Coordinates of C-alpha atoms in Angstrom, one line a residue:
M738 CA -20.5 -65.9 -10.0
Q739 CA -22.1 -67.8 -7.1
Q740 CA -19.7 -68.7 -4.5
S741 CA -20.1 -71.7 -2.0
W742 CA -20.8 -71.2 1.7
L743 CA -17.4 -72.1 2.7
E744 CA -15.8 -69.5 0.4
A745 CA -18.3 -66.9 1.5
R746 CA -17.6 -67.5 5.2
N747 CA -13.9 -67.2 4.8
N748 CA -14.0 -64.0 2.7
H749 CA -14.0 -61.5 5.6
T750 CA -11.9 -59.2 7.4
Y751 CA -11.9 -58.3 11.1
E752 CA -11.2 -54.8 12.3
N753 CA -11.8 -53.0 15.7
G754 CA -14.1 -55.9 16.8
H755 CA -16.2 -55.8 13.6
R756 CA -16.4 -58.3 10.6
Y757 CA -16.2 -57.0 7.1
Y758 CA -17.2 -58.7 3.9
G759 CA -13.9 -59.1 1.5
F760 CA -10.2 -58.8 2.1
K761 CA -10.1 -55.3 0.5
A762 CA -11.7 -52.4 1.9
E763 CA -14.9 -53.0 -0.4
F764 CA -17.5 -51.7 1.9
P765 CA -17.4 -49.2 4.7
F766 CA -19.9 -51.0 6.9
P767 CA -19.4 -54.3 8.6
D768 CA -21.9 -57.3 8.0
D769 CA -21.8 -58.7 11.4
K770 CA -24.6 -59.1 14.0
D771 CA -24.3 -55.3 15.1
A772 CA -24.7 -54.3 11.4
Q773 CA -27.6 -56.9 11.0
A774 CA -29.7 -55.5 14.1
S775 CA -28.9 -51.8 12.8
H776 CA -30.5 -52.7 9.6
S777 CA -33.4 -54.4 11.2
A778 CA -34.4 -51.5 13.1
L779 CA -34.0 -49.2 10.2
D780 CA -36.3 -51.4 8.4
Y781 CA -38.9 -51.5 11.1
V782 CA -38.8 -47.4 10.8
W783 CA -39.5 -47.5 7.1
R784 CA -42.4 -50.0 7.8
M785 CA -43.8 -47.6 10.3
M786 CA -43.5 -44.6 8.3
L787 CA -45.3 -46.2 5.2
D788 CA -47.9 -48.0 7.6
D789 CA -46.8 -51.3 6.8
K790 CA -46.7 -51.2 3.3
L791 CA -43.8 -53.3 2.0
F792 CA -43.9 -51.1 -1.3
V793 CA -45.7 -48.0 -2.6
A794 CA -45.2 -48.8 -6.3
P795 CA -48.8 -49.0 -7.8
L796 CA -48.8 -52.7 -8.4
P797 CA -51.9 -54.9 -7.7
T798 CA -51.6 -56.6 -4.5
P799 CA -51.5 -59.1 -3.4
L800 CA -48.8 -59.8 -6.3
K801 CA -49.6 -62.9 -8.3
R802 CA -47.7 -66.0 -9.4
N803 CA -46.2 -64.5 -12.5
H804 CA -44.9 -61.3 -10.9
K805 CA -41.3 -61.4 -10.3
V806 CA -39.5 -59.3 -7.5
L807 CA -36.0 -58.3 -7.1
D808 CA -34.7 -57.0 -3.5
F809 CA -31.4 -55.2 -3.0
A810 CA -29.1 -55.5 -0.2
T811 CA -31.5 -57.3 2.2
R812 CA -28.8 -57.7 4.8
S813 CA -31.0 -58.4 7.7
G814 CA -33.4 -60.2 5.5
A815 CA -36.4 -58.5 7.3
W816 CA -38.1 -56.8 4.1
A817 CA -37.6 -60.1 2.1
N818 CA -39.1 -62.4 4.9
L819 CA -42.0 -60.2 5.3
F820 CA -42.5 -60.0 1.5
R821 CA -42.6 -63.7 1.2
S822 CA -45.1 -64.3 3.9
E823 CA -47.6 -61.4 2.3
H824 CA -47.0 -62.2 -1.3
H825 CA -46.0 -66.0 -1.3
A826 CA -47.4 -66.2 -4.9
A827 CA -44.8 -64.0 -6.4
R828 CA -41.3 -65.1 -7.2
L829 CA -38.7 -63.5 -5.1
T830 CA -35.0 -63.0 -5.7
A831 CA -32.8 -61.3 -3.2
M832 CA -29.4 -59.7 -4.4
D833 CA -26.7 -58.9 -1.9
P834 CA -23.0 -58.4 -2.1
T835 CA -21.9 -59.2 1.4
Y836 CA -23.4 -62.6 2.6
M837 CA -25.0 -61.3 5.5
Q838 CA -27.8 -63.5 5.8
R839 CA -28.3 -67.3 6.5
T840 CA -26.8 -69.2 3.7
D841 CA -29.6 -71.8 3.3
W842 CA -31.9 -69.1 1.6
T843 CA -31.6 -70.6 -1.9
W844 CA -33.3 -67.5 -3.4
I845 CA -30.4 -65.1 -2.5
V846 CA -28.0 -64.3 -5.2
H847 CA -24.5 -63.0 -3.9
H848 CA -23.3 -60.8 -6.6
D849 CA -21.6 -57.5 -7.1
L850 CA -24.4 -54.7 -7.6
E851 CA -22.1 -52.7 -9.6
V852 CA -21.3 -55.0 -12.4
D853 CA -23.9 -56.5 -14.9
W854 CA -26.4 -58.2 -13.1
P855 CA -26.8 -62.1 -13.7
F856 CA -30.4 -62.2 -15.2
S857 CA -31.6 -62.5 -18.7
A858 CA -34.4 -60.7 -20.4
K859 CA -36.9 -63.7 -19.7
Q860 CA -35.9 -63.2 -15.9
A861 CA -37.0 -59.5 -16.1
F862 CA -38.9 -58.3 -12.8
H863 CA -42.0 -56.4 -12.4
L864 CA -40.8 -54.7 -9.2
I865 CA -37.3 -53.9 -8.2
H866 CA -37.0 -52.8 -4.6
A867 CA -33.8 -51.1 -3.1
Q868 CA -33.6 -50.0 0.5
S869 CA -30.9 -47.9 2.4
L870 CA -28.0 -48.4 -0.1
G871 CA -26.2 -45.1 0.8
G872 CA -22.8 -46.0 1.4
L873 CA -22.7 -49.2 -0.5
L874 CA -22.5 -48.0 -4.2
A875 CA -20.0 -45.9 -6.0
D876 CA -21.8 -45.7 -9.4
W877 CA -25.3 -44.7 -8.5
E878 CA -26.0 -43.9 -12.3
G879 CA -24.6 -47.3 -13.4
F880 CA -27.2 -48.7 -10.8
Y881 CA -30.1 -47.2 -12.3
Q882 CA -29.3 -48.2 -15.6
N883 CA -29.0 -51.8 -14.5
A884 CA -32.3 -51.5 -12.9
Y885 CA -34.0 -50.1 -16.2
R886 CA -32.5 -52.8 -18.1
H887 CA -33.7 -55.7 -15.9
L888 CA -37.4 -54.6 -15.5
V889 CA -40.1 -55.7 -17.7
P890 CA -41.8 -52.9 -20.0
G891 CA -44.2 -51.2 -17.3
G892 CA -42.2 -52.6 -14.3
W893 CA -41.6 -50.4 -11.4
L894 CA -38.3 -49.4 -9.4
E895 CA -38.9 -48.4 -5.8
V896 CA -36.0 -46.9 -3.8
K897 CA -35.9 -45.9 -0.2
E898 CA -33.2 -43.9 1.0
H899 CA -32.6 -41.6 3.9
D900 CA -29.8 -39.1 5.0
I901 CA -28.0 -39.8 8.2
R902 CA -27.4 -36.0 8.4
L903 CA -29.4 -34.6 11.2
C904 CA -31.2 -31.3 10.8
S905 CA -33.0 -28.7 13.1
D906 CA -35.6 -26.1 12.4
D907 CA -33.4 -23.8 14.2
G908 CA -30.5 -24.2 11.9
D909 CA -27.2 -25.8 12.3
S910 CA -26.3 -23.9 15.7
S911 CA -28.9 -26.2 17.3
V912 CA -27.3 -29.5 16.3
P913 CA -24.8 -30.3 19.2
D914 CA -21.0 -30.0 18.6
A915 CA -19.7 -33.5 18.6
V916 CA -22.9 -34.5 16.5
R917 CA -22.2 -31.8 14.1
Q918 CA -18.5 -32.9 13.9
W919 CA -19.2 -36.5 13.4
Q920 CA -21.5 -36.1 10.7
E921 CA -19.2 -33.8 8.8
L922 CA -16.4 -36.2 9.3
L923 CA -18.5 -39.1 8.2
E924 CA -19.5 -37.5 5.1
E925 CA -16.0 -36.4 4.3
A926 CA -14.5 -40.1 5.0
A927 CA -17.3 -41.5 2.8
E928 CA -16.6 -39.2 -0.2
K929 CA -12.7 -40.3 0.3
F930 CA -13.9 -44.0 0.4
G931 CA -15.6 -43.5 -2.9
K932 CA -19.1 -44.4 -1.7
R933 CA -21.2 -41.5 -0.5
I934 CA -23.6 -42.1 2.4
N935 CA -26.0 -38.9 2.1
V936 CA -27.5 -39.4 -1.3
A937 CA -31.3 -39.3 -0.7
G938 CA -31.8 -36.0 -2.4
K939 CA -30.0 -37.2 -5.7
Q940 CA -32.2 -40.3 -6.2
R941 CA -35.1 -38.6 -8.2
E942 CA -32.8 -36.9 -10.5
W943 CA -30.8 -40.2 -11.2
M944 CA -34.0 -42.3 -11.7
E945 CA -35.2 -39.6 -14.1
R946 CA -32.0 -39.5 -16.0
A947 CA -32.1 -43.2 -16.5
G948 CA -35.2 -43.2 -18.5
F949 CA -37.8 -43.9 -15.8
A950 CA -41.4 -42.4 -16.4
E951 CA -44.2 -41.6 -13.7
V952 CA -41.4 -40.7 -11.2
K953 CA -42.9 -39.7 -7.7
E954 CA -41.0 -38.9 -4.5
Q955 CA -42.4 -38.6 -1.1
V956 CA -40.1 -36.9 1.5
F957 CA -40.7 -37.6 5.3
K958 CA -39.2 -35.5 7.9
V959 CA -38.4 -38.4 10.6
P960 CA -37.9 -37.0 14.3
L961 CA -35.0 -38.4 16.3
G962 CA -36.5 -39.3 19.6
E963 CA -39.9 -39.0 21.2
W964 CA -40.4 -35.3 21.1
T965 CA -43.2 -34.8 18.7
E966 CA -46.8 -35.2 20.0
D967 CA -48.2 -37.4 17.1
P968 CA -48.3 -41.0 18.4
K969 CA -47.2 -42.6 15.4
W970 CA -44.1 -40.2 14.8
K971 CA -43.3 -40.6 18.5
R972 CA -42.9 -44.3 17.9
I973 CA -41.0 -43.9 14.9
G974 CA -38.8 -41.1 16.4
G975 CA -37.9 -43.5 19.4
T976 CA -37.1 -46.5 17.0
Y977 CA -34.9 -44.1 14.8
S978 CA -33.2 -43.0 18.0
Y979 CA -32.6 -46.4 19.1
Q980 CA -31.2 -47.4 15.6
L981 CA -28.8 -44.4 15.2
L982 CA -27.5 -44.8 18.8
K983 CA -26.7 -48.5 18.1
S984 CA -25.4 -47.9 14.5
L985 CA -22.9 -45.1 15.5
E986 CA -20.0 -47.5 15.6
V987 CA -21.4 -49.6 12.5
Y988 CA -21.3 -46.4 10.3
S989 CA -18.0 -44.9 11.7
M990 CA -15.4 -47.4 12.6
R991 CA -13.8 -48.1 9.3
L992 CA -14.5 -44.7 7.7
F993 CA -12.7 -43.0 10.7
T994 CA -9.8 -45.5 11.3
R995 CA -9.2 -46.7 7.6
T996 CA -10.1 -43.6 5.6
L997 CA -9.3 -40.8 7.9
A998 CA -6.5 -42.6 9.9
W999 CA -8.0 -41.9 13.3
S1000 CA -7.1 -44.2 16.1
K1001 CA -9.7 -46.4 17.5
E1002 CA -9.4 -44.7 20.7
D1003 CA -10.0 -41.2 19.3
T1004 CA -12.9 -42.3 17.4
D1005 CA -14.4 -44.1 20.5
K1006 CA -13.9 -40.8 22.4
L1007 CA -15.9 -38.7 19.7
L1008 CA -18.7 -41.4 19.4
A1009 CA -19.0 -41.3 23.3
R1010 CA -19.6 -37.7 23.0
V1011 CA -21.9 -38.1 20.3
R1012 CA -24.0 -40.7 22.2
E1013 CA -24.2 -38.4 25.1
E1014 CA -25.5 -35.5 23.0
L1015 CA -28.0 -37.2 21.3
Q1016 CA -29.5 -38.3 24.6
Q1017 CA -30.3 -34.7 25.5
E1018 CA -33.9 -34.0 26.2
N1019 CA -34.1 -30.7 24.8
L1020 CA -33.0 -32.0 21.2
R1021 CA -35.5 -31.5 18.2
L1022 CA -33.3 -33.2 15.4
Y1023 CA -34.8 -34.9 12.4
S1024 CA -33.4 -36.6 9.3
Y1025 CA -35.1 -36.8 5.8
F1026 CA -36.3 -40.1 4.4
H1027 CA -37.1 -40.4 0.8
V1028 CA -39.2 -43.0 -1.1
I1029 CA -39.0 -42.8 -4.9
T1030 CA -40.8 -44.9 -7.5
G1031 CA -40.6 -44.8 -11.3
Q1032 CA -41.8 -47.0 -14.0
K1033 CA -40.0 -48.4 -17.1
P1034 CA -42.0 -47.2 -19.9
G1035 CA -44.5 -49.7 -21.6
N1036 CA -43.3 -49.3 -24.9
A1037 CA -39.4 -49.9 -24.0
K1038 CA -37.7 -52.9 -25.1
R1039 CA -36.7 -55.8 -22.7
T1040 CA -33.0 -54.9 -22.6
A1041 CA -31.4 -57.3 -20.3
H1042 CA -28.8 -59.7 -21.8

């Protein structure tokens, strides 16, 4: 149900210097300026990685006036803003449960992502775009079923998801101790919270299980830092390093203090060690970023209510 701006503004909880949407612990991450800055930097990583393409699903570009697009969890609004400037003829709807963006964007629908979506069969979309939802959803299979139901026959779903987990070609022994401890505890806390974070590797399976056809997956090995010689990936790695360092508290504070019952002081100490280790010059760490596209079969029925 659409809420007024005043209701949305007041529906927040404040913990450890951060603002979280909802009076219950519905989401592990805050929706304040720090979170929006983190998501903007992550959006920039995705765009550099895909050579400034806003989507890779095989739709004719620029999109035409009859094309309808749904974007999920826009948060900073970066992807949606660029989409509107590049594909201004298409109709864009952005759906977000946490009221992170400006409230005068009338094309944003604030709605729970894990219940029936508020669109009819006549409002079915040609493209549904979801980016970096790890940690926000409990029922991923339900999400995919909803997406299938709200696409036109022949429409496309595109999911961009990455694992926060850092890897090394030399194995776990090359991941610094505090970094390894942090990411193991973060995964444990997210599992207990009920919204797993590192789910990129499961997306293709879930998409296929929901009935999508022509499913394709691209996997990118994104460096943390500027250790690679390739100029493009050096820029991407530098941005990813900046994003992760700025996001450690965003990712961690509620999960550690509420879910694992750590004190803020102990959490701060661990994150300080992680920051120090991540800035070592000899690190060769990376994360995996996945882009998965799938098509609703052309002979399928419009199934939205």
